[in-house]
Short mmCIF file of C-alpha atoms and ligand atoms in Angstrom, two decimals:
data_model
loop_
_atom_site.label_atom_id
_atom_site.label_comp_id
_atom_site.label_asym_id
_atom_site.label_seq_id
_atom_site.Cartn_x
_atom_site.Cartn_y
_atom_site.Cartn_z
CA UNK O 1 -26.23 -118.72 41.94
CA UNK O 2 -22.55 -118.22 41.54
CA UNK O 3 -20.65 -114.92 42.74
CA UNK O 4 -19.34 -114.15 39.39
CA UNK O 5 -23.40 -114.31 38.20
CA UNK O 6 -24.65 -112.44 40.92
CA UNK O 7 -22.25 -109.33 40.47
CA UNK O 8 -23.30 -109.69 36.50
CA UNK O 9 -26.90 -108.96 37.30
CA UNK O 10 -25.93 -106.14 39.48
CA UNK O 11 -24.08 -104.64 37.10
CA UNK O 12 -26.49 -105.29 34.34
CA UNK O 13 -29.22 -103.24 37.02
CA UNK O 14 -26.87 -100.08 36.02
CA UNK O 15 -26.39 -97.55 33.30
CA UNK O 16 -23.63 -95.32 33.80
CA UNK O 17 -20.11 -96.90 34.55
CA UNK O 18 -17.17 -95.55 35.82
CA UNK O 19 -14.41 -98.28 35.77
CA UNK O 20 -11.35 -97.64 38.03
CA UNK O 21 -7.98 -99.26 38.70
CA UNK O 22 -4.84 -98.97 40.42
CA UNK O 23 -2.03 -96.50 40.14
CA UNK O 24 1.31 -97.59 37.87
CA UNK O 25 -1.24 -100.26 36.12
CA UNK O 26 0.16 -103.69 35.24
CA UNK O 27 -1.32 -105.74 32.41
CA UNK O 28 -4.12 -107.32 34.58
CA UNK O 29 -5.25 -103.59 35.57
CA UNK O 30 -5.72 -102.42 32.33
CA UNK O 31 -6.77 -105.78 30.51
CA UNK O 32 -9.51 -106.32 32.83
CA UNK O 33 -10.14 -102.62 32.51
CA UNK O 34 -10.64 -102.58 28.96
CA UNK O 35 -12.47 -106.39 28.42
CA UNK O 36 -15.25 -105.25 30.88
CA UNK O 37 -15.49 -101.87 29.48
CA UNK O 38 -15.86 -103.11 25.98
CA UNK O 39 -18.54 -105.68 27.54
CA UNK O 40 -20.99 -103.59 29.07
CA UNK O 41 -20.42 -101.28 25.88
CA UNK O 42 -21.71 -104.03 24.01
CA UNK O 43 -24.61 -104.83 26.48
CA UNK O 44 -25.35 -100.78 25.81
CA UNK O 45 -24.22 -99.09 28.96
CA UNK O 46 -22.62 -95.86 28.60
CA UNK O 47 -18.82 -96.76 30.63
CA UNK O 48 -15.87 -94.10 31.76
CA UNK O 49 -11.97 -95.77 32.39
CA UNK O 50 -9.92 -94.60 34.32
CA UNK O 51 -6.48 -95.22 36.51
CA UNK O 52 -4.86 -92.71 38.72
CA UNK O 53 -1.81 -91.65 35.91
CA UNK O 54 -3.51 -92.78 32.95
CA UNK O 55 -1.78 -95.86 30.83
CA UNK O 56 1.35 -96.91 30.43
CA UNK O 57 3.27 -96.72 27.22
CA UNK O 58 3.88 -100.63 26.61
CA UNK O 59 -0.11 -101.25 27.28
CA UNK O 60 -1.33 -98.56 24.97
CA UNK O 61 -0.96 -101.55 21.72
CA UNK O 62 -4.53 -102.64 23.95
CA UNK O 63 -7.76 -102.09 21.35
CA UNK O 64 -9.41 -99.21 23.56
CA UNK O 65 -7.10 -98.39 25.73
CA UNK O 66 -6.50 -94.47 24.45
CA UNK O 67 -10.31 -94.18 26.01
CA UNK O 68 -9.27 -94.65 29.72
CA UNK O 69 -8.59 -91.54 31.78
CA UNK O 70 -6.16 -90.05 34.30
CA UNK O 71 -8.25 -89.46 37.58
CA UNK O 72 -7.51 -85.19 36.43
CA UNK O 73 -9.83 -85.79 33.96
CA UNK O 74 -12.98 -87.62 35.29
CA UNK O 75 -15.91 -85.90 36.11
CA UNK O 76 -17.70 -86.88 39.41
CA UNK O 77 -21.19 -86.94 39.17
CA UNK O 78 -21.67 -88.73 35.88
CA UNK O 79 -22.17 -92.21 37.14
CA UNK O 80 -24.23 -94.86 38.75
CA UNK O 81 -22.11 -97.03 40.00
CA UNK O 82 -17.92 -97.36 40.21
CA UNK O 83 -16.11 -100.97 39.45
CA UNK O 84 -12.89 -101.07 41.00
CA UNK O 85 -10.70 -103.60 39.81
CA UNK O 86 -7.27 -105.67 40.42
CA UNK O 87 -6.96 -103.46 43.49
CA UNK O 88 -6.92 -104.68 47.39
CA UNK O 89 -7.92 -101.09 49.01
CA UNK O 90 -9.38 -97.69 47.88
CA UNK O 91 -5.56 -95.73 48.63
CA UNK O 92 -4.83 -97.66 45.16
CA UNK O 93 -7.34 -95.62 43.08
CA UNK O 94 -5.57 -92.25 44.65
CA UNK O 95 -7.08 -89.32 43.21
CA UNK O 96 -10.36 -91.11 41.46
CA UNK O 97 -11.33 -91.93 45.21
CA UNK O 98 -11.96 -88.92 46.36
CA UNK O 99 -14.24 -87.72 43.49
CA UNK O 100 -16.87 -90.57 43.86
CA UNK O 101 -19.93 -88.60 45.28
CA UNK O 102 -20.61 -89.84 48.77
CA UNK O 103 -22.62 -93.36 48.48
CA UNK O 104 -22.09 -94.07 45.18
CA UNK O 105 -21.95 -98.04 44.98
CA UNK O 106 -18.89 -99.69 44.67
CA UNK O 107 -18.21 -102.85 42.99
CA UNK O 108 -14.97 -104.55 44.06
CA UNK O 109 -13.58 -107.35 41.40
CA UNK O 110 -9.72 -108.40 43.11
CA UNK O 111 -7.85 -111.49 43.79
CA UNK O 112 -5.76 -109.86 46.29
CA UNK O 113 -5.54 -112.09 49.38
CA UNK O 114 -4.66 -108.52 51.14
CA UNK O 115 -8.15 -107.26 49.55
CA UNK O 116 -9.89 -105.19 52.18
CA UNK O 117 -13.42 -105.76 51.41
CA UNK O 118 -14.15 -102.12 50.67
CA UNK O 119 -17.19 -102.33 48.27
CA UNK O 120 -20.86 -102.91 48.00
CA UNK O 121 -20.67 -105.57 46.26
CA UNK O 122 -17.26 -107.69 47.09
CA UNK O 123 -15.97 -110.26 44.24
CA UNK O 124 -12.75 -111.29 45.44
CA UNK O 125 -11.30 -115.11 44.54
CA UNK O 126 -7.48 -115.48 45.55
CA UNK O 127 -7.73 -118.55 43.83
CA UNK O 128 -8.04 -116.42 40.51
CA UNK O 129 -4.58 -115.90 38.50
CA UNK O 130 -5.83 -112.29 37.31
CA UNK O 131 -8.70 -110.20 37.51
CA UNK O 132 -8.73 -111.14 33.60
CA UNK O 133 -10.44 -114.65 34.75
CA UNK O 134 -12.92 -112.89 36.87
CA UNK O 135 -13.82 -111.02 34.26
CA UNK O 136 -14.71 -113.33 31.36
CA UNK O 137 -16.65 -115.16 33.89
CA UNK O 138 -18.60 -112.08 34.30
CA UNK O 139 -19.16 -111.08 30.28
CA UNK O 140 -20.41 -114.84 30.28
CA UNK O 141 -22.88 -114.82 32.93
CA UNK O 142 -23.99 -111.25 31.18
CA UNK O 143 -24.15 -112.94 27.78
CA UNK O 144 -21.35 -110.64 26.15
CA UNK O 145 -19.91 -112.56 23.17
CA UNK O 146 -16.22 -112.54 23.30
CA UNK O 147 -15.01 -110.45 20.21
CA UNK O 148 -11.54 -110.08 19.35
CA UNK O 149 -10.40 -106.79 20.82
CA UNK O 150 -11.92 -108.06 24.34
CA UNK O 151 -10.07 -111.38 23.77
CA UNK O 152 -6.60 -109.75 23.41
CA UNK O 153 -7.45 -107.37 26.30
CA UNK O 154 -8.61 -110.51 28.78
CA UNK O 155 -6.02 -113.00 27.43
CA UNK O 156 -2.84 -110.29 28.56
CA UNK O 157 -4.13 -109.40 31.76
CA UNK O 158 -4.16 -113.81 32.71
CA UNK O 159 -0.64 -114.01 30.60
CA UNK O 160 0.79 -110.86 32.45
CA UNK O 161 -0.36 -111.80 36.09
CA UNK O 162 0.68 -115.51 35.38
CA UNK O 163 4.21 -114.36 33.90
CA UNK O 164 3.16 -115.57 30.94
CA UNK O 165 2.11 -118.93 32.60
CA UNK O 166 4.88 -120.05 34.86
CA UNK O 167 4.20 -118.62 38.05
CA UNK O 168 2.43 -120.93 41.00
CA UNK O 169 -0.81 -119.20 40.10
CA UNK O 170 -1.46 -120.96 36.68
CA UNK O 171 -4.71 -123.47 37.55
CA UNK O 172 -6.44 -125.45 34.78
CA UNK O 173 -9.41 -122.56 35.14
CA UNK O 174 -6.62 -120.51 34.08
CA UNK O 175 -5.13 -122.43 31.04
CA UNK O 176 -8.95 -123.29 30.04
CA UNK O 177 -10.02 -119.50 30.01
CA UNK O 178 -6.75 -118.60 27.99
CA UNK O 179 -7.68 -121.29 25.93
CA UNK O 180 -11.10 -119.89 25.11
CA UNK O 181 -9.29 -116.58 24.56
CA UNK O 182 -7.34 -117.79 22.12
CA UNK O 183 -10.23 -119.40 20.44
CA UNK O 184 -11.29 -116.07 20.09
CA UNK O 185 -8.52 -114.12 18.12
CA UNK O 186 -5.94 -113.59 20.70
CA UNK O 187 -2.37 -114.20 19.81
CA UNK O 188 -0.11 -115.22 22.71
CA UNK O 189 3.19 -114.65 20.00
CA UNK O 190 1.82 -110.80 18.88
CA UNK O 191 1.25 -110.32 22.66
CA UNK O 192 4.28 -111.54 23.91
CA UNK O 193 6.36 -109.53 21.52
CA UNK O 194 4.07 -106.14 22.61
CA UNK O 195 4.99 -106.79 26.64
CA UNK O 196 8.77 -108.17 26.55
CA UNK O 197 10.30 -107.15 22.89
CA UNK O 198 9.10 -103.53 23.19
CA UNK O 199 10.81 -102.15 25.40
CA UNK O 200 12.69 -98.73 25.06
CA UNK O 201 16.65 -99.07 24.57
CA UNK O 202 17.52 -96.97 27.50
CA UNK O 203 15.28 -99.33 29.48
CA UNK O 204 17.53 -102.21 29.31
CA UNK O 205 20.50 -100.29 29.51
CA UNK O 206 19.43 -98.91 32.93
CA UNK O 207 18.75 -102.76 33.92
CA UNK O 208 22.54 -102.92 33.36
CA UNK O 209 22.93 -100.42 35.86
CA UNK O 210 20.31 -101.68 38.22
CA UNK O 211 21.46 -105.59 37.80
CA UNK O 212 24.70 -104.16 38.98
CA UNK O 213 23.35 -103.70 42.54
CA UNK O 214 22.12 -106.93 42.94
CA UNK O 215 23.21 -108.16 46.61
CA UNK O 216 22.32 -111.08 48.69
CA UNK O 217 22.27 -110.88 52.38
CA UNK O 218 24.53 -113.14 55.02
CA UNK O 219 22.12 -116.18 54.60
CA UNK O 220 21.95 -116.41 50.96
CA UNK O 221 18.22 -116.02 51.16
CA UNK O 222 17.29 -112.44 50.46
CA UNK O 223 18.70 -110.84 47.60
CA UNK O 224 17.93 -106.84 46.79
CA UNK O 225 18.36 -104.45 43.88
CA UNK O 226 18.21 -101.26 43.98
CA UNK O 227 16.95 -97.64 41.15
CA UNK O 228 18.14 -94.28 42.45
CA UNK O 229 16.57 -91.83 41.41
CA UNK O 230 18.86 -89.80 39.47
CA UNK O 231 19.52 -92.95 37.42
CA UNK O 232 15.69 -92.20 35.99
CA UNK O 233 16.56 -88.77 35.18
CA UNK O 234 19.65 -89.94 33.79
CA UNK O 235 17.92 -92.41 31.41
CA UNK O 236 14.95 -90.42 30.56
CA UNK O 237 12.64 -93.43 32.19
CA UNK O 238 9.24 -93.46 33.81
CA UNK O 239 8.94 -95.05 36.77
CA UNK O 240 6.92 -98.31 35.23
CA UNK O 241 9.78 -98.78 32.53
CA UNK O 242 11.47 -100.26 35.90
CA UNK O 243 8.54 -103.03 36.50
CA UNK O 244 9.82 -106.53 36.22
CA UNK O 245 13.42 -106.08 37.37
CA UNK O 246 12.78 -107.30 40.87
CA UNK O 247 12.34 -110.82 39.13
CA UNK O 248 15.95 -111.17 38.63
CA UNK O 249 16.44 -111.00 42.19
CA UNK O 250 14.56 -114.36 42.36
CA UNK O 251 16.72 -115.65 39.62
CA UNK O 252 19.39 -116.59 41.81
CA UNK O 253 19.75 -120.38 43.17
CA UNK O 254 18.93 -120.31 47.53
CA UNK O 255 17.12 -117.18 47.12
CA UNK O 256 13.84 -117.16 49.10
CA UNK O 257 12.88 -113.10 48.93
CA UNK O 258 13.45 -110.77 46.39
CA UNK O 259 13.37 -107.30 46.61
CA UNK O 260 13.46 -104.20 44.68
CA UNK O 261 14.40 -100.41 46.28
CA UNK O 262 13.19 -97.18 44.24
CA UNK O 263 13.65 -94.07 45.05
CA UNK O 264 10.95 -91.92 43.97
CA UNK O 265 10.56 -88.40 43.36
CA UNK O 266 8.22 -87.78 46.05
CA UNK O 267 11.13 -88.60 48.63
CA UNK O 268 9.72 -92.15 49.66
CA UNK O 269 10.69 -95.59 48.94
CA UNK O 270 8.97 -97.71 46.54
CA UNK O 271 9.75 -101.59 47.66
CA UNK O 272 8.73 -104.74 44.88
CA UNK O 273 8.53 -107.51 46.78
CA UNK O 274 8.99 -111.71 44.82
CA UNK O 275 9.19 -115.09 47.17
CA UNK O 276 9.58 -118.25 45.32
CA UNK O 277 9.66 -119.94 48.21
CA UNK O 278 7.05 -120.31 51.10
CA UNK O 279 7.08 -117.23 52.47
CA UNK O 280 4.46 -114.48 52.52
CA UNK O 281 5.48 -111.21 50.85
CA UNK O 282 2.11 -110.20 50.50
CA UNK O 283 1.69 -110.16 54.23
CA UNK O 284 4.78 -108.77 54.62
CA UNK O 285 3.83 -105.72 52.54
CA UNK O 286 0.24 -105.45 54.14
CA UNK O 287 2.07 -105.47 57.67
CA UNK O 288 4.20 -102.11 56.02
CA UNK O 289 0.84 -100.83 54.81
CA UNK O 290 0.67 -102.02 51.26
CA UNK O 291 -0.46 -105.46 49.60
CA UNK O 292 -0.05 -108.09 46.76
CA UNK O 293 -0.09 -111.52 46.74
CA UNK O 294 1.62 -114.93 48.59
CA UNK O 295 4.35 -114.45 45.71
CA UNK O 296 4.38 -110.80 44.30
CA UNK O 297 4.27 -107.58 46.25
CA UNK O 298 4.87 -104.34 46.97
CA UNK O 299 4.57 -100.93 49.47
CA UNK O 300 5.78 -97.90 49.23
CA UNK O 301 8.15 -96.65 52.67
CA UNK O 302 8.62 -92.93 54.15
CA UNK O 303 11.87 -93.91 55.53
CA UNK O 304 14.07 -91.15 53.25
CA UNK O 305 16.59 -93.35 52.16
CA UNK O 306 17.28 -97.07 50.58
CA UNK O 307 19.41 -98.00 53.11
CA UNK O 308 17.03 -97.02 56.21
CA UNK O 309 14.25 -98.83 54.21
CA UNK O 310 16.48 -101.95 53.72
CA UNK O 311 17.35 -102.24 57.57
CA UNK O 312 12.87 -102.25 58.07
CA UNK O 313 11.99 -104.67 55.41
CA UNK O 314 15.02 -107.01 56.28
CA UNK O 315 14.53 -106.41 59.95
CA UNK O 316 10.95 -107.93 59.89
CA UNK O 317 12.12 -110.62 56.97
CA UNK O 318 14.66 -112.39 59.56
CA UNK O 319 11.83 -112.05 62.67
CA UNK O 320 9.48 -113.60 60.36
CA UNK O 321 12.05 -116.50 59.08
CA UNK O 322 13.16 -116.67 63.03
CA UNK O 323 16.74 -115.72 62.15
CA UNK O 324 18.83 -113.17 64.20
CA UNK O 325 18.59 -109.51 62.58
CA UNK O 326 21.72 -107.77 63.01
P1 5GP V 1 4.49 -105.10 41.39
O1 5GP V 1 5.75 -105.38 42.15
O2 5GP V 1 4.42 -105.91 40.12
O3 5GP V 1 4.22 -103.65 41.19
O4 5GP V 1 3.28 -105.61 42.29
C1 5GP V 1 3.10 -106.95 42.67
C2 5GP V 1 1.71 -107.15 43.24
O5 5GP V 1 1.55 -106.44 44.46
C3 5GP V 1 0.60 -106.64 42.34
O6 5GP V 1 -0.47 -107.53 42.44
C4 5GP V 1 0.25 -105.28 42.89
O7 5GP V 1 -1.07 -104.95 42.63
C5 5GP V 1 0.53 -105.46 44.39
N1 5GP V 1 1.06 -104.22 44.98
C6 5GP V 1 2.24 -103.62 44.64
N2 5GP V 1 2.43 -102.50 45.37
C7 5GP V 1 1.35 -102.37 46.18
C8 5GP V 1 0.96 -101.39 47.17
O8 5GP V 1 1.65 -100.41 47.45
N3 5GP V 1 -0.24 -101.60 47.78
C9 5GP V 1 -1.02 -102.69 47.50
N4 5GP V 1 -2.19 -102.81 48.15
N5 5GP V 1 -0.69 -103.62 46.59
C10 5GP V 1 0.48 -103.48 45.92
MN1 MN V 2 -3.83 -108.75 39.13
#
């Protein structure tokens, strides 16, 4: 038996369902969320949603996704069993976490190379684009036909994670499941439009501001951007409206490492990490205590300020590409 069919019987051997993922949810997070959800609704288990600060304002056009909770809100003895998704430790459900009653059984669904291995049950394949494709090999193996709400919700988690199918990650399993996906109702146009021609005004006028700071170090190799934090107050922003601007960083011919600097409003450092080259940004971040993948990263730094933060990340960069780090 296949991994994907084994975790769908031991789901199926449950009842109550309390579905968690990680904190500032991307479109995988909340896709996967919502297609498994709406699954083991349909198979007639009673399911609870939640992520750490509740959903994002572009993913809320998602069928079902005003349902899903912010961790205040959950109740902690109500369930059987807790699915964690998309996430490659237990610090990224912050706040759910610590309301699971002690030895509750946890299901972990990831495709995180950085994935810790912190369940019951463990489904982790790195060679999966998104959670999304772990999932709709699980609502097969349970026999959940595909309807189109948990199309739309499966088919933008794969097109978010994938970059809408450009990135290194895009496999024929990939392209094949989107297909299927498709098949079933989703619209890759109507979703496209919802995740990149939706954004607020002051959200590309603040990547103005932000593409203003792009840098590249002495080699060429590294380039940075950087968000102050006074520049969100400034624009009225959340802190997600700021997700996809490291990207641009990779944008630039030579460049082998991206990176993106936020201040937050906690007083520590969020850093996005890109490669689009050979190195390893998601060891890189695991080494600074967060996680990602080969290509896509990120951690978050107590150093106080950009600059301090910079001189780390950079520092271990040029040990790791066995360049002098002055
Ligand atoms: P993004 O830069 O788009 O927020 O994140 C890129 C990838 O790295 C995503 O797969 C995300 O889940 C992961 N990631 C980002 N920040 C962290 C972090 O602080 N800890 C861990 N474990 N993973 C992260
Ligand atoms: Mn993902």
């Amino acid at each position: 038996m296949e991994i994907h069919q084994e975790i769908a019987g031991t789901l199926l051997k449950h009842y109550r369902f309390l579905i968690a993922t990680h904190v500032l949810p991307d479109g995988d997070a909340i896709g996967s969320m919502l297609g498994l959800g709406m699954g083991l609704q349909k198979r007639g288990r009673r399911v609870t949603m939640a992520c750490p600060g509740g959903v994002p304002e572009n993913l809320r056009f998602l069928p079902g996704s005003e349902e899903i909770l912010s961790a205040d809100d959950i109740e902690p003895s109500e369930y059987d069993i807790v699915v964690v998704l998309d996430s490659s430790d237990l610090g990224r459900i912050e706040g759910i976490y610590e309301k699971l009653p002690s030895g509750i059984p946890i299901v972990n669904i990831d495709h995180h190379a950085t994935n810790k291995s912190y369940g019951t049950y463990n489904y982790i394949d790195t060679s999966a684009a998104a959670t999304g494709e772990q999932i709709y090999k699980i609502l097969v193996s349970m026999n959940v036909r595909v309807d189109v709400s948990i199309a739309v919700c499966l088919f933008t988690a794969i097109a978010t994670d994938t970059g809408f199918f450009r990135f290194s990650n895009t496999t024929p399993t990939t392209l094949r499941i989107a297909a299927r996906l498709v098949e079933k109702g989703a619209e890759p146009g109507a979703i496209s439009e919802q995740i990149y021609e939706a954004r607020p005004l002051e959200s590309l006028k603040m990547l103005g501001r932000v593409l203003d700071t792009l840098r590249l170090d002495k080699t060429g190799k590294i380039a940075w951007l950087e968000v102050y934090d006074d520049w969100m107050t400034e624009f009225s922003l959340d802190e997600e409206q700021t997700e996809g601007f490291v990207n641009y960083g990779r944008m630039v011919r030579g460049v082998e490492v991206a990176f993106l600097f936020r201040e937050s409003s906690d007083g520590k450092i969020r850093v996005g990490m890109r490669s689009k080259g050979e190195f390893d940004v998601g060891a890189l971040a695991e080494e600074l205590g967060g996680g990602g993948h080969a290509k896509a990263a990120g951690c978050t730094l107590d150093t106080g300020s950009i600059a301090q933060a910079r001189e780390l990340v950079f520092g271990k960069v040029y040990k790791i590409m066995g360049l002098a780090g002055d």
